JSON list of C-alpha atoms in Angstrom, two decimals:
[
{"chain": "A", "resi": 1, "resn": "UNK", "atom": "CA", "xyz": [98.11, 92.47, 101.60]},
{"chain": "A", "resi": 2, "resn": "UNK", "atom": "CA", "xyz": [95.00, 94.25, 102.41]},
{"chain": "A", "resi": 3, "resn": "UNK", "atom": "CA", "xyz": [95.49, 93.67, 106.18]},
{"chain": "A", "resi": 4, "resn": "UNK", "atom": "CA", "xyz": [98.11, 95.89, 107.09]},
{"chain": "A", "resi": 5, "resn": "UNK", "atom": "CA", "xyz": [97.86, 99.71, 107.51]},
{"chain": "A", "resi": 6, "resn": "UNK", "atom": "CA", "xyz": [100.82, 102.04, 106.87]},
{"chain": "A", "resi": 7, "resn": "UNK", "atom": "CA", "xyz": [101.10, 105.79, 108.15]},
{"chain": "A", "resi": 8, "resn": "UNK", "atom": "CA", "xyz": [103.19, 108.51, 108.74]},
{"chain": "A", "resi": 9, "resn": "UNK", "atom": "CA", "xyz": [102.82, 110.16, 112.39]},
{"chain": "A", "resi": 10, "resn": "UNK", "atom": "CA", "xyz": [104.97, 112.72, 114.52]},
{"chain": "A", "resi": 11, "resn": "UNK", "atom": "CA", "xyz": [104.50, 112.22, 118.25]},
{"chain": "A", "resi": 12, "resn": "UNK", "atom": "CA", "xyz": [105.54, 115.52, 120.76]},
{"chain": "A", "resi": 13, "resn": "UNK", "atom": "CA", "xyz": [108.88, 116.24, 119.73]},
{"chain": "A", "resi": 14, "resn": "UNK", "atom": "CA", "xyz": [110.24, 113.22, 118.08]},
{"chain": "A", "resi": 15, "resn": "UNK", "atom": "CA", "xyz": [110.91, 113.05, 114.35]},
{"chain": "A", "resi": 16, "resn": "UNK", "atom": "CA", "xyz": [108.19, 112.00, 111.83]},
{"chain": "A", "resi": 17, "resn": "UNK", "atom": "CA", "xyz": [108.18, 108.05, 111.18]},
{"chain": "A", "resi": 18, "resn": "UNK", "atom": "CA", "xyz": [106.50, 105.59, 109.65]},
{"chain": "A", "resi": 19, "resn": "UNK", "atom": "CA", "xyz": [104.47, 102.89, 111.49]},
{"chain": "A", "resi": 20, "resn": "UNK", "atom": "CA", "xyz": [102.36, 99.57, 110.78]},
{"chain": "A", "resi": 21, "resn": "UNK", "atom": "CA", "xyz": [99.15, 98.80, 112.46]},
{"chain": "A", "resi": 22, "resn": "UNK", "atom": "CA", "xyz": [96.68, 95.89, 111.81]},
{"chain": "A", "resi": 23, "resn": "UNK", "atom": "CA", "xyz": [92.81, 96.48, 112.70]},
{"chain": "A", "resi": 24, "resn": "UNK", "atom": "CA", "xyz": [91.88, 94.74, 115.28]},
{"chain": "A", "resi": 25, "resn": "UNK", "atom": "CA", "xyz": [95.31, 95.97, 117.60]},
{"chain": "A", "resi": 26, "resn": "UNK", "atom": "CA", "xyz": [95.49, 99.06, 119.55]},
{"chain": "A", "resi": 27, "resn": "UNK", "atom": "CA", "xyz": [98.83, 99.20, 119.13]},
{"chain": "A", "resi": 28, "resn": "UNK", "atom": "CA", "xyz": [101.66, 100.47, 116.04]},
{"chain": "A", "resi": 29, "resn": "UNK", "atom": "CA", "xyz": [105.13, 99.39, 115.73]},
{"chain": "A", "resi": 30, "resn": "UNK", "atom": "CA", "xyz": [107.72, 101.54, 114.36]},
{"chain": "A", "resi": 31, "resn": "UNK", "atom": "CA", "xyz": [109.75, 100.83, 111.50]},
{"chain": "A", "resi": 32, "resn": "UNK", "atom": "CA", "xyz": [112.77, 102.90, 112.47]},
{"chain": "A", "resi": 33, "resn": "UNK", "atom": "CA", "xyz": [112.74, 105.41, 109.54]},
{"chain": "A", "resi": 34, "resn": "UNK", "atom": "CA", "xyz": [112.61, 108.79, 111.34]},
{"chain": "A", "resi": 35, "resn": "UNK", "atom": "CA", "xyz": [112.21, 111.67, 109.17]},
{"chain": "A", "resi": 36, "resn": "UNK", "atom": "CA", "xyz": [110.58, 109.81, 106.64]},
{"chain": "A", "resi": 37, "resn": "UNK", "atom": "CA", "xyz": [106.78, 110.17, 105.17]},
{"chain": "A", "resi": 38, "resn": "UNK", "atom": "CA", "xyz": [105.45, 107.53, 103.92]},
{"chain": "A", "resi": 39, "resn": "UNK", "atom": "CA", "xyz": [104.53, 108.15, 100.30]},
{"chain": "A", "resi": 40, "resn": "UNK", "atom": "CA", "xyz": [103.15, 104.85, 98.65]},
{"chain": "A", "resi": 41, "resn": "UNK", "atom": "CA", "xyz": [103.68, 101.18, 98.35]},
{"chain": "A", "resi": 42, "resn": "UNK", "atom": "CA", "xyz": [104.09, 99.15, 96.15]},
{"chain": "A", "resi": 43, "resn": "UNK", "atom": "CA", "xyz": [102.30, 95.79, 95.21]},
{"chain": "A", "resi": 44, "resn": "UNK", "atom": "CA", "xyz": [105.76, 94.31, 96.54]},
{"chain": "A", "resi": 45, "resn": "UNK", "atom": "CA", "xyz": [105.54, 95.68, 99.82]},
{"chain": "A", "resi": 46, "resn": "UNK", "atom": "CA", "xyz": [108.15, 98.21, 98.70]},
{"chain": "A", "resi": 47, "resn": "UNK", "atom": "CA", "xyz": [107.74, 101.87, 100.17]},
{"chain": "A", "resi": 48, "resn": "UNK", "atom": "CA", "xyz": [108.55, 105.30, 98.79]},
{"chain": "A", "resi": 49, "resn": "UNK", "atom": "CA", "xyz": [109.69, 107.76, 101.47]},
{"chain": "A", "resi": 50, "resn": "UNK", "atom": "CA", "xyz": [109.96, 111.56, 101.46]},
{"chain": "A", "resi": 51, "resn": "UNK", "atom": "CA", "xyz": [112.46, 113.17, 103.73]},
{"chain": "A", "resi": 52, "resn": "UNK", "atom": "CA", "xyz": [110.22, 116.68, 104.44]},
{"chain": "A", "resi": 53, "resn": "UNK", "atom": "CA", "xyz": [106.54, 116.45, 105.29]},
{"chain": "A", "resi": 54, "resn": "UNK", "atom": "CA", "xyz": [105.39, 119.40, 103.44]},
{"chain": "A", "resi": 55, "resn": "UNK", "atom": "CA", "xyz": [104.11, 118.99, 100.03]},
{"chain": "A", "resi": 56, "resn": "UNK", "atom": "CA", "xyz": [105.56, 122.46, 99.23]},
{"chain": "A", "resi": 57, "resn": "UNK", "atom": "CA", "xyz": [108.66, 121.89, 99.92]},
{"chain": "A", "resi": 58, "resn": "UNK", "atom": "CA", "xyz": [110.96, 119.52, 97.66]},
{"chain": "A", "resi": 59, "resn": "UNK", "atom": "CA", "xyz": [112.96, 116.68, 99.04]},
{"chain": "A", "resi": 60, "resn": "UNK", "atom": "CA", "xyz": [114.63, 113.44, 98.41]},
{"chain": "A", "resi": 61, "resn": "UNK", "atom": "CA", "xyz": [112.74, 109.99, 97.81]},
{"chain": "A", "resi": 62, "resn": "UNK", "atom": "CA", "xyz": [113.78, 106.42, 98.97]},
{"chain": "A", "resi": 63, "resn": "UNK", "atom": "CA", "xyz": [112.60, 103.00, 98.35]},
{"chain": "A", "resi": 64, "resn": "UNK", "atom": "CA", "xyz": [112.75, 100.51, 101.79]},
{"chain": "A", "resi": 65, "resn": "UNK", "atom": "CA", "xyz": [111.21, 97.65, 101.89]},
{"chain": "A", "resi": 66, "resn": "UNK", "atom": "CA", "xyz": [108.36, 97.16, 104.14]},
{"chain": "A", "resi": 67, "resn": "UNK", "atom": "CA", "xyz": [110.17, 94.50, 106.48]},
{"chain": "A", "resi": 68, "resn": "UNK", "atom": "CA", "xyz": [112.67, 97.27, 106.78]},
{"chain": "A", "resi": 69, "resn": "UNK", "atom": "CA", "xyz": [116.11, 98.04, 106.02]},
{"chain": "A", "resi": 70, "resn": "UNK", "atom": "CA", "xyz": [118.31, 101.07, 104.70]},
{"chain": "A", "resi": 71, "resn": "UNK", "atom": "CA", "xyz": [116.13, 103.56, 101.90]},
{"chain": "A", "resi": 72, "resn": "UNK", "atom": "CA", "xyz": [118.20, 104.08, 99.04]},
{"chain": "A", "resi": 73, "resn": "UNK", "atom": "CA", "xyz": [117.40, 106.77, 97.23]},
{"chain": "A", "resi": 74, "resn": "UNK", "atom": "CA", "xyz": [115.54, 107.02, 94.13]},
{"chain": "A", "resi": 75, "resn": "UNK", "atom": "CA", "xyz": [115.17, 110.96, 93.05]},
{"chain": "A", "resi": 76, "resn": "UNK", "atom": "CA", "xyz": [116.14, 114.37, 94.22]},
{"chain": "A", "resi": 77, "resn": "UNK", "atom": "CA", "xyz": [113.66, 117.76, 94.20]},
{"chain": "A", "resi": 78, "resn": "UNK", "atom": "CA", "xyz": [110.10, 115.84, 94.53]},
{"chain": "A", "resi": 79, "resn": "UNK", "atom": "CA", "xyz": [107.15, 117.05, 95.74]},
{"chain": "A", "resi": 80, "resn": "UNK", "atom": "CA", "xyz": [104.89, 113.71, 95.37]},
{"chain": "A", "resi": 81, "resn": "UNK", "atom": "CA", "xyz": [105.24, 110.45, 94.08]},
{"chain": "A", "resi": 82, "resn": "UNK", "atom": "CA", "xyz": [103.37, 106.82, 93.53]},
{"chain": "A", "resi": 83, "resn": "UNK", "atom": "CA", "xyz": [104.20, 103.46, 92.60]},
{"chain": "A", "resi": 84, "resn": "UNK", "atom": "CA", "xyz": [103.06, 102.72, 88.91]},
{"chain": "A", "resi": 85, "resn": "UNK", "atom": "CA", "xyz": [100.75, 99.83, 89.53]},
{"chain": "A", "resi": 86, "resn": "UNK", "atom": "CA", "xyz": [102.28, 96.25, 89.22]},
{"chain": "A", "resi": 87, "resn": "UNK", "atom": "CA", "xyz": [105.67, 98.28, 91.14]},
{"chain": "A", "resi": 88, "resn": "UNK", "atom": "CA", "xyz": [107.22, 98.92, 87.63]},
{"chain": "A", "resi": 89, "resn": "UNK", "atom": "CA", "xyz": [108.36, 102.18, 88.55]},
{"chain": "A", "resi": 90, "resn": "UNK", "atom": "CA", "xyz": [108.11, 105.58, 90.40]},
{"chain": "A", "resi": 91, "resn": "UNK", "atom": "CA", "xyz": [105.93, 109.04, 89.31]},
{"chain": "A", "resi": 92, "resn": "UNK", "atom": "CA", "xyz": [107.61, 111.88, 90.88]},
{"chain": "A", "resi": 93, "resn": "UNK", "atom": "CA", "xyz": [106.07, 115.69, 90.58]},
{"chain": "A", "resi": 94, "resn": "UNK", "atom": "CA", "xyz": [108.49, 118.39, 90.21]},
{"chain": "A", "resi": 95, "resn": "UNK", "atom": "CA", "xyz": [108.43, 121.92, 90.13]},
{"chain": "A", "resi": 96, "resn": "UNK", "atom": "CA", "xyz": [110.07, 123.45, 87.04]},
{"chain": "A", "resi": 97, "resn": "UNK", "atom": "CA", "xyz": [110.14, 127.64, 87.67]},
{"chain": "A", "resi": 98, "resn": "UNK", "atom": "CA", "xyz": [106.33, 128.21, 87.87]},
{"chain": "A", "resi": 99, "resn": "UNK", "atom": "CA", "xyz": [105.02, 124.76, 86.41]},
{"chain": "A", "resi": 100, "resn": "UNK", "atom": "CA", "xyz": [104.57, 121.38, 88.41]},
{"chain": "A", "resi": 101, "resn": "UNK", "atom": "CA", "xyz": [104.90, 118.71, 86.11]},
{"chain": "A", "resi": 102, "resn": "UNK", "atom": "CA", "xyz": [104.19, 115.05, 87.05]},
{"chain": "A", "resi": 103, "resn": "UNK", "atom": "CA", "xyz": [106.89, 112.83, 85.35]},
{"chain": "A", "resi": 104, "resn": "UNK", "atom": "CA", "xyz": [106.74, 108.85, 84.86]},
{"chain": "A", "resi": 105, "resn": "UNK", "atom": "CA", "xyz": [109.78, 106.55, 85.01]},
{"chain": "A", "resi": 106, "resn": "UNK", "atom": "CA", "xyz": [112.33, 107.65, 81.67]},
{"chain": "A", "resi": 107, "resn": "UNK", "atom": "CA", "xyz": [111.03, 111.43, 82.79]},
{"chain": "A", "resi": 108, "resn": "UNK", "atom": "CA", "xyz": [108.21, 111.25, 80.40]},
{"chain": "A", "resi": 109, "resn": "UNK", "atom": "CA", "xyz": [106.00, 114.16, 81.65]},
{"chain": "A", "resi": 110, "resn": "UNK", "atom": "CA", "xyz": [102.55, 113.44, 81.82]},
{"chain": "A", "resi": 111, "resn": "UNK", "atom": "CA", "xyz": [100.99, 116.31, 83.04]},
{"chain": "A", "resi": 112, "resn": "UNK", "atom": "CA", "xyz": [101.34, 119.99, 83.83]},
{"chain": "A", "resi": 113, "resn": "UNK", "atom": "CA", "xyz": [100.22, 122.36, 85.81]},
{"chain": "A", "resi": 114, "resn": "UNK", "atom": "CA", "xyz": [100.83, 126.28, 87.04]},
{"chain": "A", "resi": 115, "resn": "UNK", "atom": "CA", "xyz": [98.66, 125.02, 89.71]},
{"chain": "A", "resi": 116, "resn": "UNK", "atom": "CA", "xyz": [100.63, 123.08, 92.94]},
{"chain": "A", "resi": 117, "resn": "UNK", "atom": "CA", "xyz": [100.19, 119.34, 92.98]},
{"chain": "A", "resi": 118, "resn": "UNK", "atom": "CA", "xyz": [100.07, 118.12, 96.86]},
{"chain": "A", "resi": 119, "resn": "UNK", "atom": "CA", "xyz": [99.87, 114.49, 95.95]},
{"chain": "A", "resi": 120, "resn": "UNK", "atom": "CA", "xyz": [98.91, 111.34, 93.49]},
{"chain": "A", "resi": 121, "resn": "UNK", "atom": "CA", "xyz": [97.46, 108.18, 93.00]},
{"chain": "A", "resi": 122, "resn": "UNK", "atom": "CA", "xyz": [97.34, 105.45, 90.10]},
{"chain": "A", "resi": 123, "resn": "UNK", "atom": "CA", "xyz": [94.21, 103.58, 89.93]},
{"chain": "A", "resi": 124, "resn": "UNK", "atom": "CA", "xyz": [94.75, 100.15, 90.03]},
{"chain": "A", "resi": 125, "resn": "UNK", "atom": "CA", "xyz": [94.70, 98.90, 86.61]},
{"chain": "A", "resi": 126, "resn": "UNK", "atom": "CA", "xyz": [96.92, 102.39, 85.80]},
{"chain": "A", "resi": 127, "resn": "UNK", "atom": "CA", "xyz": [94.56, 103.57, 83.65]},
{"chain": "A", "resi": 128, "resn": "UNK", "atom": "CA", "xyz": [93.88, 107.02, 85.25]},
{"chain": "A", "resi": 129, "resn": "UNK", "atom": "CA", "xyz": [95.95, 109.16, 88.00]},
{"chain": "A", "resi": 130, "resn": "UNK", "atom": "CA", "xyz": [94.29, 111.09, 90.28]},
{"chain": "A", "resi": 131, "resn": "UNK", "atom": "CA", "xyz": [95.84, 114.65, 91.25]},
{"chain": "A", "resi": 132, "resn": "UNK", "atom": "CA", "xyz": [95.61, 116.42, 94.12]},
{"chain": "A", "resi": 133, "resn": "UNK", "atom": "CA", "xyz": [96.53, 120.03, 93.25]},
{"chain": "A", "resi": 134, "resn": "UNK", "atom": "CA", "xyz": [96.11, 123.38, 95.26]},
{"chain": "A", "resi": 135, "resn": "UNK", "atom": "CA", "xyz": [96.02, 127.46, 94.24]},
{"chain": "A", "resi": 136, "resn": "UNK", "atom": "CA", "xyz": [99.05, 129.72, 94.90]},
{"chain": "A", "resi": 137, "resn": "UNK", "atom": "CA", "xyz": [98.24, 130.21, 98.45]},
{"chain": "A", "resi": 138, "resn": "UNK", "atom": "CA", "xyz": [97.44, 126.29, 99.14]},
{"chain": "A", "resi": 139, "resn": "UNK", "atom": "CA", "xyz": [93.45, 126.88, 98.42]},
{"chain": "A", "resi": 140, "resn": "UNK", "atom": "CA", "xyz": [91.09, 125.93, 97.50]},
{"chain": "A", "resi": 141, "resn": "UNK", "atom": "CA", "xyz": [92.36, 123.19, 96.48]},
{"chain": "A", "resi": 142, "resn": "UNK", "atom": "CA", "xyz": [90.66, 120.22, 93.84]},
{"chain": "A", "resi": 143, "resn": "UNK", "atom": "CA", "xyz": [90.81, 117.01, 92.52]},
{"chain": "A", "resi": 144, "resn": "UNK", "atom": "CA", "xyz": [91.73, 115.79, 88.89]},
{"chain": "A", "resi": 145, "resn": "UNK", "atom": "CA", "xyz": [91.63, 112.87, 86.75]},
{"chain": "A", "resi": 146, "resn": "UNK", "atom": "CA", "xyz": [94.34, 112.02, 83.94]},
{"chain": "A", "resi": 147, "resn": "UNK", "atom": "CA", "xyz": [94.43, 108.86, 81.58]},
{"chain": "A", "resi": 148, "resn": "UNK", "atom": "CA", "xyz": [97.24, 107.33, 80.42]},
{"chain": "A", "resi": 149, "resn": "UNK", "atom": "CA", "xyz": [98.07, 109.88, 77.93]},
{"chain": "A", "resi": 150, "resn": "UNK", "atom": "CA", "xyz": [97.90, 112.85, 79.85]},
{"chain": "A", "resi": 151, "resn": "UNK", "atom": "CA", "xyz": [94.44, 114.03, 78.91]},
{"chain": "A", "resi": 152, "resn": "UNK", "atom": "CA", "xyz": [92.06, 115.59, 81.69]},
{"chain": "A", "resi": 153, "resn": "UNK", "atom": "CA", "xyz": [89.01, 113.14, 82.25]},
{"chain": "A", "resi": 154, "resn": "UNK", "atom": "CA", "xyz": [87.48, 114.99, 85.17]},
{"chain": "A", "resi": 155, "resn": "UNK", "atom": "CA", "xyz": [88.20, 118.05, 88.02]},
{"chain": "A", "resi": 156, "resn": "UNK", "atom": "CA", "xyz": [86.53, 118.07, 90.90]},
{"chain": "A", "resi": 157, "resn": "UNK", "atom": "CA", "xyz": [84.88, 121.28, 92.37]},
{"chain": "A", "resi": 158, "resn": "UNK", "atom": "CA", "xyz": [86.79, 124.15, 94.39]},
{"chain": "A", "resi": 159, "resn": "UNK", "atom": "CA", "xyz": [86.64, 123.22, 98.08]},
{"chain": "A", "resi": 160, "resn": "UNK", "atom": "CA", "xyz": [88.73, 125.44, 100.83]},
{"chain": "A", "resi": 161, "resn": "UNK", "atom": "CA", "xyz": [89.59, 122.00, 102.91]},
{"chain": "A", "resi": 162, "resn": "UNK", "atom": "CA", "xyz": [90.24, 118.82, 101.10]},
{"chain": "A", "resi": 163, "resn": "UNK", "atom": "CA", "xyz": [92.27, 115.65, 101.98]},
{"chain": "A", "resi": 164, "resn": "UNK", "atom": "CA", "xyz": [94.43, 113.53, 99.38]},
{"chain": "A", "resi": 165, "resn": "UNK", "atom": "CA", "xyz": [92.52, 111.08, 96.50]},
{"chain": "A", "resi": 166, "resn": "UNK", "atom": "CA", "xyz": [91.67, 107.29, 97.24]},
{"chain": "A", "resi": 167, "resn": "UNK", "atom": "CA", "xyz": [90.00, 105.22, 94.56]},
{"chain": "A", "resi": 168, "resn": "UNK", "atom": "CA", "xyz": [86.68, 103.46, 95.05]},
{"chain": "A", "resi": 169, "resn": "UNK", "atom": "CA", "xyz": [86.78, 99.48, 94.90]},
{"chain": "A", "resi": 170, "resn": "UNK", "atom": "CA", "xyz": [86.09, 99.31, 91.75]},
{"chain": "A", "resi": 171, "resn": "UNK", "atom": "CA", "xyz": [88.26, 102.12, 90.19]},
{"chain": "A", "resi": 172, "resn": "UNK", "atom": "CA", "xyz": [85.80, 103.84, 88.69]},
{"chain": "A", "resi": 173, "resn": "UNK", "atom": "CA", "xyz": [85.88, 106.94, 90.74]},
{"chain": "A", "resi": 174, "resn": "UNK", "atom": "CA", "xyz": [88.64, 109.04, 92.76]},
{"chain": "A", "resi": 175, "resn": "UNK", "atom": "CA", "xyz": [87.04, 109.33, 96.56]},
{"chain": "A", "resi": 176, "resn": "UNK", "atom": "CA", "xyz": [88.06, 111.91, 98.68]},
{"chain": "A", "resi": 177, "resn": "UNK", "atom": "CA", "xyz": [86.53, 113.79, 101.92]},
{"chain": "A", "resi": 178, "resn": "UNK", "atom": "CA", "xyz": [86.08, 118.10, 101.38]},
{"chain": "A", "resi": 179, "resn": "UNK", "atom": "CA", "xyz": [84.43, 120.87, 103.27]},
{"chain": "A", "resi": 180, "resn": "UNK", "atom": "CA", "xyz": [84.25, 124.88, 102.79]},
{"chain": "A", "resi": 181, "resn": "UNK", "atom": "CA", "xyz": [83.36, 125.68, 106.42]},
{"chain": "A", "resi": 182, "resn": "UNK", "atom": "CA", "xyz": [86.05, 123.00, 108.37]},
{"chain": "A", "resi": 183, "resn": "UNK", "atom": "CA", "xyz": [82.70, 121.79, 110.52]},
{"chain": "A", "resi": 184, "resn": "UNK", "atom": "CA", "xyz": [81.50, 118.86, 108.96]},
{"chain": "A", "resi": 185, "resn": "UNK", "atom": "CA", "xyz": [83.24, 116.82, 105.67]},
{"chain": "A", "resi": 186, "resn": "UNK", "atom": "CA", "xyz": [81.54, 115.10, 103.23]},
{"chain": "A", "resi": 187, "resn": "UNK", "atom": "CA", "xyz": [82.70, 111.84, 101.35]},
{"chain": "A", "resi": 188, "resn": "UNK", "atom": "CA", "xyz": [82.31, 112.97, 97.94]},
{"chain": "A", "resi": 189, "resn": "UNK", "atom": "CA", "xyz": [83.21, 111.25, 94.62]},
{"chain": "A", "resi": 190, "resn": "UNK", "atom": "CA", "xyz": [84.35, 111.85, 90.86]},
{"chain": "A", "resi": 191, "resn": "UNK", "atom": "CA", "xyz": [84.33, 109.74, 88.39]},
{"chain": "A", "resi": 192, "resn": "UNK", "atom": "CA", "xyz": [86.41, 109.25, 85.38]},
{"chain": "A", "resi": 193, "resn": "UNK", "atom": "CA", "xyz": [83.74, 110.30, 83.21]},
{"chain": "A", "resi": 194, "resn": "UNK", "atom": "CA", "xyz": [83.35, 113.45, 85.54]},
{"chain": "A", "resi": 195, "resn": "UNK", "atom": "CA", "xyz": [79.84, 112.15, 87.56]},
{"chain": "A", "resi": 196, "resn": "UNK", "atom": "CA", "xyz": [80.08, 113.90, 91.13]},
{"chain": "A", "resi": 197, "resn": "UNK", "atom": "CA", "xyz": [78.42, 112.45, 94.02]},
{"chain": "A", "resi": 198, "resn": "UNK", "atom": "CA", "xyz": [78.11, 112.93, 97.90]},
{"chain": "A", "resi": 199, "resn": "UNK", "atom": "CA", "xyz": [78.69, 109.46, 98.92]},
{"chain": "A", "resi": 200, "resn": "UNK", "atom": "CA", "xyz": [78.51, 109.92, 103.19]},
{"chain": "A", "resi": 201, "resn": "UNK", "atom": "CA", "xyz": [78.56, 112.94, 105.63]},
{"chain": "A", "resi": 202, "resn": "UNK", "atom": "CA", "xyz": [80.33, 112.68, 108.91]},
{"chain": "A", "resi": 203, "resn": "UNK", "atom": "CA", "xyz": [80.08, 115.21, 111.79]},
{"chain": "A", "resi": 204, "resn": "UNK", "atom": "CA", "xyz": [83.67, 116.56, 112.22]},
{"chain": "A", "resi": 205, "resn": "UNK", "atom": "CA", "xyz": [86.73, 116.45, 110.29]},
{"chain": "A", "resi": 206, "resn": "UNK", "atom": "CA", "xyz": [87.32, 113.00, 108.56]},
{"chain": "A", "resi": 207, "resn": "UNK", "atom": "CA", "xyz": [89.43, 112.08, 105.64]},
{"chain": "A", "resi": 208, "resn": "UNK", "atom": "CA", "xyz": [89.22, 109.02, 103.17]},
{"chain": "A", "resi": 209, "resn": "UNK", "atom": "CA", "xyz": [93.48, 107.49, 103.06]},
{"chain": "A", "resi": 210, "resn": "UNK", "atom": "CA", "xyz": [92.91, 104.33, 101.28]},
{"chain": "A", "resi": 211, "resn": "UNK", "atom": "CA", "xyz": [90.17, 101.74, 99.90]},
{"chain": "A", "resi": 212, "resn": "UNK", "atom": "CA", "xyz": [90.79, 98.41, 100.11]},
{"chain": "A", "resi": 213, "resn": "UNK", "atom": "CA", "xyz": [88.87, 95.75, 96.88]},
{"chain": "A", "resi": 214, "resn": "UNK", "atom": "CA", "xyz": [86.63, 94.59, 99.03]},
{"chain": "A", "resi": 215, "resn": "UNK", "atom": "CA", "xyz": [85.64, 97.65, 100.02]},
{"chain": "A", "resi": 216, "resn": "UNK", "atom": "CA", "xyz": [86.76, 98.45, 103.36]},
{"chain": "A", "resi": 217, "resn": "UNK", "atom": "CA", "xyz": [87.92, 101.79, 103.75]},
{"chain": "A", "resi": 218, "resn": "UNK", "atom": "CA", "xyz": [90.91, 103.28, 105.84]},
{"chain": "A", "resi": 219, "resn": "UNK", "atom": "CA", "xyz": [89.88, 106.60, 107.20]},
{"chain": "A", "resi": 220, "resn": "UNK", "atom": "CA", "xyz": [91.40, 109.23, 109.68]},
{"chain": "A", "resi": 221, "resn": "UNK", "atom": "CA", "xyz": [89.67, 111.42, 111.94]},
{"chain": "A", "resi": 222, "resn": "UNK", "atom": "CA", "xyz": [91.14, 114.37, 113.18]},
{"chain": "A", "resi": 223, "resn": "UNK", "atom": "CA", "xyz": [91.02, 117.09, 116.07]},
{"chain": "A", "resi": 224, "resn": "UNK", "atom": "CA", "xyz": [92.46, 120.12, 116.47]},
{"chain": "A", "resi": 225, "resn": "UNK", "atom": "CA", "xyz": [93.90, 121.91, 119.91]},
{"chain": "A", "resi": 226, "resn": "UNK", "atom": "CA", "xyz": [95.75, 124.66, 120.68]},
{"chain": "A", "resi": 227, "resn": "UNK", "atom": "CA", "xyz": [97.64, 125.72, 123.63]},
{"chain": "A", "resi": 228, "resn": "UNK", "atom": "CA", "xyz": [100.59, 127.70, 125.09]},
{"chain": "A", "resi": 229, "resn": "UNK", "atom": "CA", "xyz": [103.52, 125.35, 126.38]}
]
């Protein structure tokens, strides 16, 4: 609806879950799926859920719906997944011995990859993917651009910390936040042609998670401590 925001968050000890939040509250309400990650939604208000929260590590995907319920699951041995614009369907990315291939609905495979893919997202009129894919040892990592047949449009430079794809309001380009030193990120942006631009530069580490049509932006923020407990 463009109003709500869905995340994934792990608080002390308890298990990963997802929660809802709506700007202008400074508060989130649980939807009582722990263990779950939230991996997209659907134009339907339909969620896809992972049951590990590391991209590296295969795992089982649900559907629930977004005014909650009981996931039933959808596919065995992903990595990453997205709703197909319109919610017609489910791409999953697999890992096939040393190959990650991203698969539509039917197990059509679109794209592969010896590379690892971390993560995906259809543009809205499903025209393009964007892929979020990562060296052997998790960097550097980059950003790609698909069409509908599986061709490469664009790749994004080589950056040692990058967070996952979001595309602009007008789907032209695949926005996403990078940095080689960790200290400050840049908003950069590729476009489906293969244009790169810096489009902002925050102080800190920030990362783009979703663009809403009208333009507003959902963005994260984080900070880093360590300690002995």
């Amino acid at each position: 609806d463009g109003r709500t925001v869905l995340f994934s968050a792990k608080w002390g000890s308890r298990p990963t879950d997802v929660f809802e939040a709506r700007p202008g509250f400074t508060f989130s309400r649980s939807l009582d799926l722990p263990g779950s990650v939230l991996l997209g939604v659907s134009s339907s208000g339909m969620l896809a859920v992972s049951s590990s929260g590391n991209s590296f590590v295969p795992s089982t995907v649900s559907e629930v719906p977004m005014t909650g319920g009981t996931p039933r699951v959808l596919q065995e041995g992903v990595l990453a997944a997205d709703w197909q614009p319109g919610g017609r369907g489910l791409a999953v990315v697999r890992r096939v011995n040393d190959t990650c291939r991203v698969e539509l609905p039917g197990g059509r495979v679109l794209y592969r990859t010896p590379l690892h893919v971390l993560a995906i997202r259809y543009s809205r009129d499903g025209r393009h993917l964007a892929i979020y894919e990562a060296h052997a040892r998790g960097v550097p990592r980059r950003q790609v651009i698909v069409d509908a047949t599986g061709r490469v449009r664009a790749r994004s430079d080589d950056f040692y910390y990058l967070y996952r794809p979001a595309w602009s309001p007008d789907g032209r380009e695949v926005w996403f936040s990078a940095s080689n030193d960790g200290a400050n990120f840049e908003l950069r942006a590729l476009s489906t042609s293969g244009r790169k631009r810096v489009v902002a530069c925050f102080p800190g580490e920030f990362g783009i998670s979703d663009v809403v049509r009208d333009g507003r932006a959902v963005m994260t923020r984080a900070s880093t401590r360590y300690g002995i407990l």
